[in-house]
Amino acid sequence: MTSRVVFQGLWALAIAWLSALVAAGCGAVPDRPKTANLPSADPPASSAAVNEINQSLSMLASQTNSSPADYRIGPDDLIQITIYNIPEQEARITPRTVLLRVSQQGSVVAPLVGELPIGGMTTREAERELAKRYAKYIRDPQIGVLVTEYRQRVSVMGAVQKPGVFELTGPKSVIDMLALAGGVTEKAGNQVHLYRQDSQGRRQSAVIDLLVLASGGSAGSLATGADAAAVNMPVQGGDVINVPHAGTFFVDGAVRKPGSYPLGRHYTLTQALAMAGGADPELADYDEITIYRRRGPANTETITVDLTAVNRGAKDPTIEPDDVILVPMSGVKYFVKRFVGTIISGVSFGSFVGGS
């Protein structure tokens, strides 16, 4: 009797959470992959065009004034912490300035306050966090954080002149990294992909228009209002930048194997999704699959497809080179998989929760 009451109470709680999530527009679903700056349909056709792109990238890289405030602290970086309102005569008790090496776990051990998880923070974020910690010991602490040695690495791969792993010597952007890799080759398409893991280990991705990037952000973008700064994103340690070969398409979101795939023959949407391992039935929203396709330098076509209808005989759209296919997550499915399933394990929700 008691176990039945507990089960009913937990089930009522789960339903209440589910109702609140749906009513709020499924706000608990993780951010969808960024597709703010999509490529033109035609890849670079000649060495002259490629040389022009590379010259633009090199020129823009030389003009880039990346702010140290954009840099994310990572393992093995050496940071200097200064407490400005400690008088020099008291520095023997609490050091006014100290140099600390960031551990592989992203932490430092600072005087008085102990261990601080600093990995992934900017210097300003680290200053604010240290000020909170030191406020227990010092009135209105004035903290400065400076990165004196940069030890983060970024991989650049695909259709670039010198693919490899590059050590960051300070704040860098996507353009900076492409310039370090010698620019693109004649085999490059018009996409630049950036892959990243956030602090929770979740995969993030961005698709950037190479031609927009090489023009400093002035060659057009989606209606989301991406400007030059948004196109030329600052990179972080561990990022992977990929320049796919011409004639590829990109699949992201709730699929089993997101990434770039060669368009060796005519593919339909369902065939393209099959190349990516198929949509994840536990997470995918089949009704709102979107194909982003650039129709000119300032015109992007957005094609929304109901995959359930396609499976029932509706038209299966043909995929074109440089298409970006996004399979969004269903809020209801995500909630059931990530939250309800952790409350009541071993219960099948298929008969309780309908489609997305």
Coordinates of C-alpha atoms in Angstrom, one line a residue:
M1 CA 0.0 0.0 0.0
T2 CA 2.8 2.4 0.9
S3 CA 4.7 1.7 -2.3
R4 CA 1.6 2.4 -4.4
V5 CA 1.0 5.7 -2.6
V6 CA 4.7 6.7 -3.2
F7 CA 4.4 5.7 -6.9
Q8 CA 1.2 7.7 -7.3
G9 CA 2.8 10.7 -5.7
L10 CA 5.9 10.6 -7.9
W11 CA 3.8 10.1 -11.0
A12 CA 1.6 13.1 -10.0
L13 CA 4.8 15.1 -9.6
A14 CA 6.2 14.0 -12.9
I15 CA 2.9 14.9 -14.7
A16 CA 2.9 18.3 -13.0
W17 CA 6.4 19.0 -14.2
L18 CA 5.6 17.8 -17.7
S19 CA 2.5 20.1 -17.8
A20 CA 4.5 23.1 -16.6
L21 CA 7.3 22.4 -19.2
V22 CA 4.8 22.1 -22.1
A23 CA 2.9 25.3 -21.0
A24 CA 6.2 27.2 -20.8
G25 CA 7.2 26.2 -24.4
C26 CA 9.5 23.4 -23.4
G27 CA 12.1 25.9 -22.1
A28 CA 14.2 23.2 -20.5
V29 CA 15.4 21.8 -23.8
P30 CA 19.1 22.5 -24.4
D31 CA 20.0 25.2 -26.9
R32 CA 19.7 24.1 -30.5
P33 CA 22.8 24.1 -32.7
K34 CA 23.7 27.5 -34.1
T35 CA 23.0 27.8 -37.9
A36 CA 23.2 31.6 -38.0
N37 CA 25.5 32.1 -41.0
L38 CA 24.9 29.7 -43.8
P39 CA 26.9 29.1 -46.9
S40 CA 26.2 30.2 -50.5
A41 CA 25.2 27.4 -52.9
D42 CA 28.2 27.6 -55.2
P43 CA 31.7 26.6 -53.9
P44 CA 34.8 28.5 -54.9
A45 CA 35.4 27.5 -58.6
S46 CA 39.0 28.7 -59.2
S47 CA 42.4 29.2 -57.6
A48 CA 41.9 32.9 -58.1
A49 CA 38.7 32.8 -56.0
V50 CA 40.5 30.8 -53.3
N51 CA 43.5 33.2 -53.4
E52 CA 41.1 36.1 -52.9
I53 CA 39.5 34.4 -49.9
N54 CA 42.8 33.6 -48.3
Q55 CA 44.2 37.1 -48.8
S56 CA 41.0 38.5 -47.2
L57 CA 41.4 36.1 -44.3
S58 CA 45.1 37.0 -43.8
M59 CA 44.3 40.7 -43.9
L60 CA 41.4 40.4 -41.5
A61 CA 43.5 38.3 -39.1
S62 CA 46.2 41.0 -39.1
Q63 CA 43.6 43.6 -38.3
T64 CA 41.9 41.5 -35.5
N65 CA 42.1 43.1 -32.1
S66 CA 40.9 40.2 -30.0
S67 CA 40.3 41.3 -26.4
P68 CA 41.9 39.2 -23.7
A69 CA 38.4 39.5 -22.0
D70 CA 37.2 36.9 -24.6
Y71 CA 39.7 34.2 -23.6
R72 CA 38.5 31.2 -21.6
I73 CA 41.0 30.0 -19.0
G74 CA 41.9 26.3 -19.4
P75 CA 44.2 23.5 -18.1
D76 CA 47.9 24.3 -17.8
D77 CA 47.4 28.1 -18.3
L78 CA 49.4 30.2 -15.8
I79 CA 47.5 33.0 -14.2
Q80 CA 48.5 35.9 -12.0
I81 CA 46.1 37.0 -9.2
T82 CA 46.6 40.4 -7.7
I83 CA 44.8 41.7 -4.6
Y84 CA 45.2 45.4 -5.1
N85 CA 43.9 46.6 -1.7
I86 CA 46.5 44.6 0.3
P87 CA 49.2 47.0 1.5
E88 CA 52.7 45.9 0.7
Q89 CA 53.6 45.7 4.4
E90 CA 50.9 43.0 4.9
A91 CA 51.9 41.0 1.8
R92 CA 53.9 38.6 3.9
I93 CA 50.7 37.3 5.5
T94 CA 48.6 37.3 2.4
P95 CA 50.5 37.6 -0.9
R96 CA 49.5 40.7 -2.9
T97 CA 50.4 38.9 -6.1
V98 CA 50.6 35.1 -6.8
L99 CA 51.2 33.0 -9.9
L100 CA 49.1 29.8 -10.2
R101 CA 49.1 27.0 -12.7
V102 CA 45.6 25.7 -13.7
S103 CA 45.2 22.0 -13.1
Q104 CA 44.0 19.5 -15.6
Q105 CA 40.7 19.6 -13.8
G106 CA 40.5 23.4 -14.4
S107 CA 41.1 24.5 -10.8
V108 CA 43.6 26.6 -8.9
V109 CA 44.3 26.8 -5.2
A110 CA 44.4 30.5 -4.1
P111 CA 45.7 31.8 -0.7
L112 CA 43.0 32.0 2.0
V113 CA 40.1 30.9 -0.3
G114 CA 41.4 27.5 -1.3
E115 CA 40.4 25.6 -4.5
L116 CA 38.6 27.5 -7.2
P117 CA 37.2 25.9 -10.3
I118 CA 38.4 28.5 -12.8
G119 CA 38.4 26.5 -16.1
G120 CA 36.1 27.9 -18.7
M121 CA 35.9 31.4 -17.1
T122 CA 37.1 34.6 -18.6
T123 CA 39.4 36.7 -16.5
R124 CA 36.6 39.0 -15.6
E125 CA 34.4 36.1 -14.5
A126 CA 37.4 34.8 -12.4
E127 CA 37.9 38.2 -10.8
R128 CA 34.2 38.4 -9.8
E129 CA 34.3 34.9 -8.3
L130 CA 37.5 35.6 -6.4
A131 CA 36.1 38.9 -5.1
K132 CA 33.2 36.9 -3.7
R133 CA 35.5 34.5 -2.0
Y134 CA 37.9 37.1 -0.6
A135 CA 35.0 39.2 0.7
K136 CA 35.0 36.9 3.7
Y137 CA 38.5 38.1 4.7
I138 CA 39.0 41.5 3.0
R139 CA 36.6 44.4 2.9
D140 CA 35.7 45.2 -0.7
P141 CA 38.5 43.2 -2.3
Q142 CA 39.9 44.6 -5.6
I143 CA 41.0 41.6 -7.6
G144 CA 42.9 41.4 -10.9
V145 CA 43.4 38.2 -12.9
L146 CA 45.9 38.1 -15.8
V147 CA 46.8 35.1 -18.0
T148 CA 50.6 35.1 -18.3
E149 CA 51.0 31.8 -20.2
Y150 CA 48.4 30.4 -22.7
R151 CA 48.4 26.7 -23.1
Q152 CA 45.1 25.9 -24.9
R153 CA 45.0 24.2 -28.3
V154 CA 42.6 24.3 -31.2
S155 CA 42.4 21.8 -34.1
V156 CA 41.9 23.0 -37.7
M157 CA 41.1 20.3 -40.2
G158 CA 39.5 19.7 -43.6
A159 CA 40.2 21.6 -46.8
V160 CA 42.9 23.9 -45.4
Q161 CA 46.5 24.3 -46.5
K162 CA 48.1 23.2 -43.2
P163 CA 45.7 21.2 -41.0
G164 CA 46.9 20.5 -37.5
V165 CA 46.7 21.4 -33.8
F166 CA 47.6 24.9 -33.0
E167 CA 48.5 26.3 -29.5
L168 CA 46.8 29.5 -28.6
T169 CA 49.1 32.3 -27.6
G170 CA 46.3 34.6 -26.6
P171 CA 42.7 35.3 -27.6
K172 CA 42.0 34.0 -31.1
S173 CA 39.1 34.0 -33.5
V174 CA 37.9 31.7 -36.3
I175 CA 39.6 33.9 -38.8
D176 CA 42.9 33.8 -36.8
M177 CA 42.9 30.0 -36.8
L178 CA 42.2 29.7 -40.5
A179 CA 45.0 32.1 -41.2
L180 CA 47.3 30.1 -39.0
A181 CA 46.3 27.0 -41.1
G182 CA 47.4 28.8 -44.3
G183 CA 43.9 29.4 -45.5
V184 CA 41.6 27.1 -47.5
T185 CA 42.3 25.0 -50.5
E186 CA 40.6 24.8 -53.9
K187 CA 38.7 21.7 -52.6
A188 CA 36.9 23.8 -49.9
G189 CA 33.2 24.4 -49.9
N190 CA 31.6 27.5 -48.5
Q191 CA 31.2 26.2 -44.9
V192 CA 33.2 26.5 -41.8
H193 CA 32.1 24.3 -38.9
L194 CA 33.1 24.9 -35.3
Y195 CA 32.6 22.1 -32.7
R196 CA 32.8 22.6 -29.0
Q197 CA 32.0 21.0 -25.7
D198 CA 30.5 23.1 -22.9
S199 CA 31.3 22.8 -19.3
Q200 CA 28.7 20.0 -18.9
G201 CA 30.2 18.0 -21.7
R202 CA 27.4 18.7 -24.1
R203 CA 28.3 19.1 -27.8
Q204 CA 27.8 22.5 -29.4
S205 CA 28.2 23.4 -33.1
A206 CA 28.1 26.4 -35.3
V207 CA 27.9 26.7 -39.1
I208 CA 29.6 29.8 -40.5
D209 CA 29.5 31.1 -44.1
L210 CA 33.1 31.1 -45.4
L211 CA 32.4 33.9 -47.9
V212 CA 30.7 36.0 -45.2
L213 CA 33.7 35.3 -42.9
A214 CA 36.2 36.4 -45.6
S215 CA 34.3 39.6 -46.3
G216 CA 34.3 40.6 -42.6
G217 CA 30.6 39.8 -42.2
S218 CA 29.3 42.2 -44.9
A219 CA 28.3 39.7 -47.5
G220 CA 25.0 38.8 -46.0
S221 CA 23.6 36.7 -43.2
L222 CA 20.4 35.1 -42.0
A223 CA 17.6 37.2 -40.6
T224 CA 18.8 36.5 -37.1
G225 CA 21.0 39.6 -37.4
A226 CA 24.4 38.0 -37.2
D227 CA 27.1 40.7 -37.5
A228 CA 30.8 40.5 -38.2
A229 CA 31.6 39.8 -34.5
A230 CA 29.1 36.9 -34.4
V231 CA 30.5 35.4 -37.6
N232 CA 34.1 35.7 -36.5
M233 CA 33.6 33.8 -33.2
P234 CA 36.3 33.7 -30.5
V235 CA 37.7 30.2 -30.1
Q236 CA 38.3 28.3 -27.0
G237 CA 40.7 25.6 -26.0
G238 CA 39.6 22.2 -27.3
D239 CA 37.6 23.7 -30.2
V240 CA 37.7 21.9 -33.5
I241 CA 37.4 23.9 -36.7
N242 CA 36.5 22.0 -39.9
V243 CA 36.4 23.3 -43.5
P244 CA 34.4 20.6 -45.3
H245 CA 35.2 19.8 -49.0
A246 CA 32.8 21.2 -51.6
G247 CA 29.8 19.1 -52.3
T248 CA 28.9 18.2 -48.8
F249 CA 25.8 18.6 -46.5
F250 CA 25.7 19.1 -42.8
V251 CA 23.3 17.4 -40.3
D252 CA 23.0 18.4 -36.7
G253 CA 20.6 18.2 -33.8
A254 CA 18.8 15.1 -32.6
V255 CA 20.6 12.6 -34.8
R256 CA 22.9 9.7 -33.9
K257 CA 25.9 10.9 -35.9
P258 CA 25.9 14.6 -36.5
G259 CA 28.4 16.0 -38.9
S260 CA 29.4 16.7 -42.6
Y261 CA 28.7 14.2 -45.3
P262 CA 29.7 14.1 -49.0
L263 CA 26.9 14.5 -51.5
G264 CA 28.2 11.9 -53.9
R265 CA 24.8 11.4 -55.6
H266 CA 21.3 12.8 -55.3
Y267 CA 20.1 12.3 -51.8
T268 CA 16.6 12.9 -50.4
L269 CA 16.1 14.1 -46.8
T270 CA 15.4 10.6 -45.5
Q271 CA 18.6 9.3 -47.2
A272 CA 20.6 12.2 -45.8
L273 CA 19.3 11.5 -42.3
A274 CA 20.2 7.8 -42.7
M275 CA 23.8 8.8 -43.5
A276 CA 23.8 10.6 -40.1
G277 CA 22.6 7.4 -38.4
G278 CA 18.9 8.5 -38.5
A279 CA 16.9 10.8 -36.2
D280 CA 17.0 9.8 -32.5
P281 CA 13.5 8.4 -31.9
E282 CA 13.8 9.3 -28.1
L283 CA 14.5 13.0 -28.7
A284 CA 13.7 14.1 -32.3
D285 CA 10.8 16.4 -33.2
Y286 CA 9.8 14.8 -36.5
D287 CA 7.4 17.6 -37.3
E288 CA 9.8 20.5 -37.4
I289 CA 12.9 19.3 -39.4
T290 CA 14.5 22.3 -41.1
I291 CA 16.7 22.6 -44.2
Y292 CA 18.6 25.8 -44.5
R293 CA 19.6 26.7 -48.1
R294 CA 21.2 29.9 -49.3
R295 CA 19.7 31.3 -52.5
G296 CA 22.1 34.1 -53.2
P297 CA 24.4 36.3 -51.2
A298 CA 21.7 37.7 -48.9
N299 CA 18.8 35.3 -49.3
T300 CA 18.4 32.1 -47.3
E301 CA 15.6 29.7 -47.9
T302 CA 14.2 27.9 -44.9
I303 CA 12.4 24.6 -45.7
T304 CA 10.4 23.0 -42.9
V305 CA 9.6 19.3 -43.3
D306 CA 7.2 17.0 -41.4
L307 CA 9.2 13.7 -41.4
T308 CA 6.1 11.8 -40.2
A309 CA 4.2 12.9 -43.3
V310 CA 7.2 12.0 -45.5
N311 CA 7.2 8.5 -44.1
R312 CA 3.5 8.3 -45.0
G313 CA 4.1 9.2 -48.6
A314 CA 4.5 13.0 -48.7
K315 CA 7.3 14.5 -50.9
D316 CA 10.8 13.7 -49.7
P317 CA 12.9 16.9 -50.5
T318 CA 16.1 16.6 -52.4
I319 CA 19.3 17.7 -50.7
E320 CA 21.6 20.1 -52.4
P321 CA 25.3 20.9 -51.8
D322 CA 26.0 22.9 -48.6
D323 CA 22.5 22.3 -47.2
V324 CA 22.3 22.4 -43.4
I325 CA 19.8 20.0 -42.0
L326 CA 18.6 20.6 -38.4
V327 CA 16.6 18.0 -36.5
P328 CA 15.3 19.8 -33.4
M329 CA 14.6 18.1 -30.0
S330 CA 11.1 17.5 -28.9
G331 CA 10.5 19.2 -25.5
V332 CA 8.2 16.4 -24.3
K333 CA 10.5 13.6 -25.4
Y334 CA 13.5 15.4 -23.8
F335 CA 11.6 15.8 -20.5
V336 CA 10.5 12.2 -20.4
K337 CA 14.0 10.9 -21.2
R338 CA 16.1 13.2 -19.0
F339 CA 13.8 14.0 -16.1
V340 CA 10.8 11.7 -15.7
G341 CA 12.9 8.6 -16.4
T342 CA 15.2 9.5 -13.6
I343 CA 12.3 9.7 -11.1
I344 CA 10.6 6.5 -11.9
S345 CA 12.9 3.9 -13.5
G346 CA 11.6 0.8 -15.2
V347 CA 8.2 2.3 -16.2
S348 CA 7.3 2.5 -19.9
F349 CA 5.9 5.9 -20.8
G350 CA 4.9 5.0 -24.3
S351 CA 1.3 4.5 -23.5
F352 CA 1.1 7.7 -21.3
V353 CA 2.9 10.3 -23.5
G354 CA 1.9 10.8 -27.1
G355 CA 3.8 12.4 -29.9
S356 CA 5.9 15.4 -29.6

